[in-house]
Coordinates of C-alpha atoms in Angstrom, one line a residue:
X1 CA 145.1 182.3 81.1
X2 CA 141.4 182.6 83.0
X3 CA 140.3 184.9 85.6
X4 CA 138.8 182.8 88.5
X5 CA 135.5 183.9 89.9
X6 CA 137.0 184.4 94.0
X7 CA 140.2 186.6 93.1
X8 CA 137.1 188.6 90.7
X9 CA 134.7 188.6 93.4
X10 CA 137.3 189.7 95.6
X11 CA 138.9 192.5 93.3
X12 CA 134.8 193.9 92.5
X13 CA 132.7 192.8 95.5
X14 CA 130.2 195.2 94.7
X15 CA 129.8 194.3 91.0
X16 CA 126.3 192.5 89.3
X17 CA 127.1 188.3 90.1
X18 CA 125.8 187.5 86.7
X19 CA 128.9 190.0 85.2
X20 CA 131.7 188.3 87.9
X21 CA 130.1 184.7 86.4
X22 CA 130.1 185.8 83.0
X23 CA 133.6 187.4 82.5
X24 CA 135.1 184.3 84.5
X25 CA 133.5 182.1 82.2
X26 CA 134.5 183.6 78.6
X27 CA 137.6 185.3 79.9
X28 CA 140.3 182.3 78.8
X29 CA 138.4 181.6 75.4
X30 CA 138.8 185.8 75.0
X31 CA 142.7 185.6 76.2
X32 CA 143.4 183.0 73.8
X33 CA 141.6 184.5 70.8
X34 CA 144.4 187.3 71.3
X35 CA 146.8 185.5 72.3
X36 CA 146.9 186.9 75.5
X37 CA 148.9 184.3 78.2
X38 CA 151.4 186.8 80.0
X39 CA 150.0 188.0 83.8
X40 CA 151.6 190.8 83.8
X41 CA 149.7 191.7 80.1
X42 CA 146.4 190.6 82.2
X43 CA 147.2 192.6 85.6
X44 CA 147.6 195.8 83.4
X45 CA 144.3 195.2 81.3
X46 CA 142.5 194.4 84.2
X47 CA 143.7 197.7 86.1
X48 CA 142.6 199.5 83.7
X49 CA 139.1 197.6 83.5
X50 CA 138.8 198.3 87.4
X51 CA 139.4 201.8 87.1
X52 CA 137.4 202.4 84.0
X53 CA 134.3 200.2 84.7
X54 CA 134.5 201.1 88.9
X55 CA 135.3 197.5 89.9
X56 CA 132.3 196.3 87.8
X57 CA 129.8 198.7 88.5
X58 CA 129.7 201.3 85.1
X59 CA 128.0 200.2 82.5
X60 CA 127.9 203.6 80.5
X61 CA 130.0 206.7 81.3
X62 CA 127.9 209.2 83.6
X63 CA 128.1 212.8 82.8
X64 CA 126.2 214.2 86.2
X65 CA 129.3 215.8 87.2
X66 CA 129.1 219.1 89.8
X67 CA 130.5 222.1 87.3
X68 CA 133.9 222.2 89.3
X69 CA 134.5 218.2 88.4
X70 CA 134.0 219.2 84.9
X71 CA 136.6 221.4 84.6
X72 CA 138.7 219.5 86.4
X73 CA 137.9 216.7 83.4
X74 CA 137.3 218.8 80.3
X75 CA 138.8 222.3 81.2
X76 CA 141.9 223.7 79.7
X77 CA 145.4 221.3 80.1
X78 CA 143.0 218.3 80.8
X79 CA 141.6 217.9 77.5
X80 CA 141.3 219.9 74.4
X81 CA 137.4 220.3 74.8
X82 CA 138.9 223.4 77.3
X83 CA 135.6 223.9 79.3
X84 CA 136.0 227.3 80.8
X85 CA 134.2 227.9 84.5
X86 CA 131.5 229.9 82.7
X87 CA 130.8 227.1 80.8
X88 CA 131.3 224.2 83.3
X89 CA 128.5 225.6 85.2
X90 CA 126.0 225.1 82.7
X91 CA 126.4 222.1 81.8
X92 CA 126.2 220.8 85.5
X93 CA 124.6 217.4 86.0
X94 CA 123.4 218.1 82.4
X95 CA 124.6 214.6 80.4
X96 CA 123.3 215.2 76.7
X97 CA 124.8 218.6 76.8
X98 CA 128.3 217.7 78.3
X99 CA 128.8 215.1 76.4
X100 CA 127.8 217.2 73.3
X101 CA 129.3 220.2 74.3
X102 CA 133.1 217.7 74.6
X103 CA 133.0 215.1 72.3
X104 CA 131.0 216.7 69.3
X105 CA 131.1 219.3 66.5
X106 CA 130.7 222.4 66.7
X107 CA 132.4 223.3 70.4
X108 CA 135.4 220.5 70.2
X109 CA 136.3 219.5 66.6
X110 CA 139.7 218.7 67.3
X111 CA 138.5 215.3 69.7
X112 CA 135.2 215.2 67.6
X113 CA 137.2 214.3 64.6
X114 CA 139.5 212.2 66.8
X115 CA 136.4 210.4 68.2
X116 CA 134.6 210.1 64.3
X117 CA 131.6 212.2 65.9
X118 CA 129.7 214.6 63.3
X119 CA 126.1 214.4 63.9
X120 CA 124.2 215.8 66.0
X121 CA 123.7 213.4 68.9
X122 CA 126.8 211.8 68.2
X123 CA 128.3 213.0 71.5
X124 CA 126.1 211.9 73.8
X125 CA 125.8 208.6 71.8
X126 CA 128.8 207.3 71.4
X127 CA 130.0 208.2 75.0
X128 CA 132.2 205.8 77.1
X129 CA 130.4 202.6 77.5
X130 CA 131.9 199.2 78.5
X131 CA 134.3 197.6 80.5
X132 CA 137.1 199.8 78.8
X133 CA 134.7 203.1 78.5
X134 CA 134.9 203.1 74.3
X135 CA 134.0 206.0 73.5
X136 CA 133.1 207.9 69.6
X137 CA 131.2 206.4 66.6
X138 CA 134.3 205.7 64.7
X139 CA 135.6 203.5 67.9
X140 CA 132.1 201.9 68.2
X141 CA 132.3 200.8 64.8
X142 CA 135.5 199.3 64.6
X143 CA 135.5 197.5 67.8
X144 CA 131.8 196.2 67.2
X145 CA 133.5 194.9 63.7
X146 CA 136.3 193.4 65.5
X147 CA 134.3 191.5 67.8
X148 CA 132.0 190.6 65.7
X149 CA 129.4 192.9 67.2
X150 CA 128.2 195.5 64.1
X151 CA 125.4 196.2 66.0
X152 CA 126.8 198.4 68.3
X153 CA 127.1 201.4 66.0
X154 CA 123.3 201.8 66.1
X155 CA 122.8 200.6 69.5
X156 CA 125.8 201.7 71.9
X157 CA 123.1 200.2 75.0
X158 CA 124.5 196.9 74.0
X159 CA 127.4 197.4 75.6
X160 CA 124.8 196.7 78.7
X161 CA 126.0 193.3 78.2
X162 CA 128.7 191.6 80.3
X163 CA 129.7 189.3 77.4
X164 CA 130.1 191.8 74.8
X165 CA 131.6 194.4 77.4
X166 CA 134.3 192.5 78.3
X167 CA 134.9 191.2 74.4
X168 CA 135.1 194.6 73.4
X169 CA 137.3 196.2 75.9
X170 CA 139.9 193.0 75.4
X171 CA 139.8 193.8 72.1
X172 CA 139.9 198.0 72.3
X173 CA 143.2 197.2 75.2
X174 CA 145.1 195.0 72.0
X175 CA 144.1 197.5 69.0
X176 CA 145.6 200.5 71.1
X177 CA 149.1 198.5 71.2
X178 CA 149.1 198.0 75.0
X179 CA 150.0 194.9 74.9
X180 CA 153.8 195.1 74.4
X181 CA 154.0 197.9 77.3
X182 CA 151.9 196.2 79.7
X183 CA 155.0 193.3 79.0
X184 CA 157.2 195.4 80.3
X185 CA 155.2 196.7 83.0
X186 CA 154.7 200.0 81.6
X187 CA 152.0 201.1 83.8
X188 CA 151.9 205.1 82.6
X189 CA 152.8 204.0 79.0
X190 CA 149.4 201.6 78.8
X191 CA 147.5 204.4 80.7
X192 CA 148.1 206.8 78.3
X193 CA 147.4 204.4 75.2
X194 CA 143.7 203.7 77.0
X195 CA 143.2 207.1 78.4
X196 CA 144.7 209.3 75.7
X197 CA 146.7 211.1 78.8
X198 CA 147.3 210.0 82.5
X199 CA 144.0 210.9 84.0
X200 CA 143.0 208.2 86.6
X201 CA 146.7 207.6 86.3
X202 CA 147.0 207.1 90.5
X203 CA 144.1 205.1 90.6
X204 CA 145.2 202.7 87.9
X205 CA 148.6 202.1 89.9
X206 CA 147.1 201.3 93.1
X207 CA 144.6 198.8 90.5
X208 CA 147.9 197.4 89.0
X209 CA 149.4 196.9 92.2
X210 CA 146.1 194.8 93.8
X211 CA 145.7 192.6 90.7
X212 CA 150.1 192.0 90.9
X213 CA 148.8 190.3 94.1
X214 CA 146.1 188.6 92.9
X215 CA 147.6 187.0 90.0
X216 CA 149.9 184.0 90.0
X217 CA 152.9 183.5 88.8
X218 CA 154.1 187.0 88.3
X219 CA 157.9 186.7 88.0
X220 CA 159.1 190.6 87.5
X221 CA 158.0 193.1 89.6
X222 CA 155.7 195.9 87.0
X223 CA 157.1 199.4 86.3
X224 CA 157.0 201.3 90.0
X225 CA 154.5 204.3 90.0
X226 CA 156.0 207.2 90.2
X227 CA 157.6 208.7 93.5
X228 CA 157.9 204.7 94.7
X229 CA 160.8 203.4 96.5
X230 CA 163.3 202.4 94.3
X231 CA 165.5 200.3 96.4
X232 CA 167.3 204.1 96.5
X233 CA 168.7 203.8 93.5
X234 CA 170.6 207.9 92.8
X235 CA 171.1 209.3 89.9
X236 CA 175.0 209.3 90.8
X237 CA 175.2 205.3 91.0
X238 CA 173.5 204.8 87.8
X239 CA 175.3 203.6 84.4
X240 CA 174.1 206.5 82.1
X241 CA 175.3 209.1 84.8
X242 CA 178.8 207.4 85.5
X243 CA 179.5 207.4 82.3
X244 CA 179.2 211.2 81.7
X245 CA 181.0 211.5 84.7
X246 CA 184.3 209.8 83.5
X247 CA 183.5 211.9 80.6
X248 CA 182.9 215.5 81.3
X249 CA 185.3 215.5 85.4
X250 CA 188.5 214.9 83.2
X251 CA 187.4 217.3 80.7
X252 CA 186.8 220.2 83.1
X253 CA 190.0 219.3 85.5
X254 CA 192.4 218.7 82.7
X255 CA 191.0 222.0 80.9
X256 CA 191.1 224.1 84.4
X257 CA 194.5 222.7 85.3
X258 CA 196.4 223.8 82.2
X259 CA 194.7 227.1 82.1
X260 CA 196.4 227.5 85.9
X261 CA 199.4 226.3 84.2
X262 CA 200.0 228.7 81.3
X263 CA 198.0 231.5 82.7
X264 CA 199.5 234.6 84.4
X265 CA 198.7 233.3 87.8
X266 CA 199.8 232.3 91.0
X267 CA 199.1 228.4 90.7
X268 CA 202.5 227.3 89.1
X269 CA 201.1 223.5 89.2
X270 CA 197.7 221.8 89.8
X271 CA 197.7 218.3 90.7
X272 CA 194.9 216.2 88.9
X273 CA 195.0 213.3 91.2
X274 CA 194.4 216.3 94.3
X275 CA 191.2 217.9 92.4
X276 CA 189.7 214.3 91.4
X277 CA 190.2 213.4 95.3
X278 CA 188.4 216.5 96.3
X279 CA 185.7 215.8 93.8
X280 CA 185.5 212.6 95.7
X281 CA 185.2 214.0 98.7
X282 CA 182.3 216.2 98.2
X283 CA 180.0 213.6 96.3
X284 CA 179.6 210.1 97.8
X285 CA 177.7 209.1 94.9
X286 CA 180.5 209.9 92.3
X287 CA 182.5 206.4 92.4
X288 CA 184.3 207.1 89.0
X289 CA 187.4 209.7 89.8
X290 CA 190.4 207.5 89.8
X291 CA 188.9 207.1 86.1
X292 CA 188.3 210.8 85.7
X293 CA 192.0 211.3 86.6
X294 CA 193.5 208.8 84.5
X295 CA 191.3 210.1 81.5
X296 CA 192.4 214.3 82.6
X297 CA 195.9 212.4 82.8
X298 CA 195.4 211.7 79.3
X299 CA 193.7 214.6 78.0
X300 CA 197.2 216.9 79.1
X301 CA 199.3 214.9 77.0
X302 CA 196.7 215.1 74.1
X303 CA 196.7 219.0 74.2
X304 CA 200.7 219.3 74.6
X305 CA 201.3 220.1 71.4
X306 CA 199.1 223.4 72.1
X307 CA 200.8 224.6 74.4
X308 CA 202.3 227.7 72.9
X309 CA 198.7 229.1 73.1
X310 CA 198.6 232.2 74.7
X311 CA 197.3 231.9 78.0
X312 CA 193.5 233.9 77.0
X313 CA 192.9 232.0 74.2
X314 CA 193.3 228.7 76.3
X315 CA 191.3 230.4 78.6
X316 CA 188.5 230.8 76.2
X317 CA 188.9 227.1 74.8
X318 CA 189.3 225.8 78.6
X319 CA 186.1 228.0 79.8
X320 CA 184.2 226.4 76.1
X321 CA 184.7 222.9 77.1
X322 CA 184.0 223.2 80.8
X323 CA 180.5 224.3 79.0
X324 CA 180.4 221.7 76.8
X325 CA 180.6 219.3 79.3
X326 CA 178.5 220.2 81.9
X327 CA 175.3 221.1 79.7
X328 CA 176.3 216.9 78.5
X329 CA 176.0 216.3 82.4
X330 CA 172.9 217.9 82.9
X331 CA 171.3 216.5 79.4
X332 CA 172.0 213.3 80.8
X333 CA 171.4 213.8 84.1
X334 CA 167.5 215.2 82.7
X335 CA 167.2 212.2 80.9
X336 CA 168.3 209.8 83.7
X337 CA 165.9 211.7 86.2
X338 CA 163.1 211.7 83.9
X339 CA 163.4 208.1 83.3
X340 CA 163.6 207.1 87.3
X341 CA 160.6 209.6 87.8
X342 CA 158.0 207.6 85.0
X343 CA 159.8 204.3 85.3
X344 CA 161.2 203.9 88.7
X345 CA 164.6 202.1 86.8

């Protein structure tokens, strides 16, 4: 694998010549050393590159933010820093006191001690920098190691360097374990690895589906962004959902039909077969009733011998497992939904 220096110029046509020339030249030596040789492992690396590095154009991460930008970075939900509005505005297009203020001891120690920051200056130090925005001393110093860059604990500026930028952020996207996800396509899964959350998580899947262009030989289409078309696949046509279906419909018609039966009522006998078709009828999405109806079938004989019950207490067990199996439907129906909302599959 090699990035070629037209689909590079044409992905970052504002970035430095020298960077485009220098990346394209080391970028198959760097592949190999990680065994990198899947594009779809390369399309998700190099989203994230474009998004972090602005198509070629950051070099170090810029903290001249408006105070409203700030909070909607560092304030409360987005990070645990929790810059309040008081404080956002003053640290305004104020770098070394952001980046102190967020990534150092004493205002954040929960991502200072994440990051490895502790002295004073750390924060501002050991902000992002690189291809792949590395950011903290701790980071800094095992990356540098890694690469075989040491230097870059005491002098973060060398990061100013295409060569060693690019090194380092191939080898900060394989020590995060994105490599396995971005095999599968897993767009939010890698963003989160890189970004610690989803922020930039838009941007990154309008970068993933660009370089899915520009890369050859792409044989599976990568994970859909969330909200994409997924050749309208429902929730009612899926495996997982038909499944519970067959499950929980027979459960709640066979329980309902003989509580009619033994119950003081006025329904002397409800035919399965006539609820299962009206279940039909009012979901088109539902393709699983004759099974339903053969399992509800199955379940009357099961419950025969209970028959004697009197009819309240199979009112109570009917009215429990019509409970049962719905809160199963919706479980899985959550985790179905969840799954086609983050994965589009």
């Amino acid at each position: 694998m090699k990035l070629e220096a037209e689909t590079l110029r044409h992905m970052w046509p504002r970035a430095p010549q020298a960077k485009i020339d220098t990346i394209c030249a080391i970028s198959e030596e760097v592949f190999a050393e990680h065994d990198i040789d899947d594009p779809k492992v390369v399309v998700q690396l190099m989203a994230n590159i474009s998004h972090e590095n602005g198509a070629g154009t950051i070099v170090r991460e810029s903290g001249n933010y408006r105070a409203e930008r700030i909070v909607e970075v560092f304030g409360a939900g987005k990070s645990s820093a929790k810059v309040t509005p008081q404080e956002a505005a003053g640290l305004a297009h104020n770098e070394v006191a952001l980046f102190e203020r967020v990534y150092n001891l004493p205002s954040s120690p929960k991502l200072a001690k994440e990051l490895g920051n502790h002295l004073p200056g750390d924060g501002y130090k050991y902000r992002g920098g690189g291809d792949l925005q590395l950011t903290g001393r701790d980071n800094y110093e095992r990356i540098g190691e890694m690469t075989g860059h040491p230097e870059l604990a005491d002098n973060p500026a060398l990061l100013a360097d295409p060569k060693i930028s690019f090194e380092v952020a191939v080898a900060e996207f394989v020590a995060l374990g994105c490599v396995g996800p971005a095999k599968k396509g897993m767009t939010e899964r890698v963003r989160r690895l890189v970004n610690g959350g989803t922020n930039g998580m838009h941007e990154v899947s309008v970068w993933v589906a660009r370089w899915s262009d520009a890369m050859p030989d792409i044989e599976a289409p990568v994970e859909a962004p969330r909200g994409a078309d997924t050749n309208n696949k429902t929730l009612g046509n899926s495996k997982i959902m038909k499944g519970v279906i067959s499950t929980a419909v027979p459960t709640v018609i066979g329980a309902a039909s003989k509580m009619a039966e033994n119950g003081n009522t006025e329904t002397h006998t409800v035919s399965i077969s006539d609820v299962a078709d009206k279940v039909a009828q009012a979901s088109d999405t539902i393709t699983t009733v004759q099974v339903a109806a053969d399992s509800a079938t199955a379940i009357v004989h099961t419950v025969k011998p209970f028959l004697g019950v009197p009819p309240n207490l199979w009112a109570a067990i009917a009215i429990a497992a019509s409970v049962i199996a719905l809160a199963a439907l919706a479980y899985t129906g959550w985790q179905r939904w969840t799954k086609l909302r983050d994965q589009g599959v």
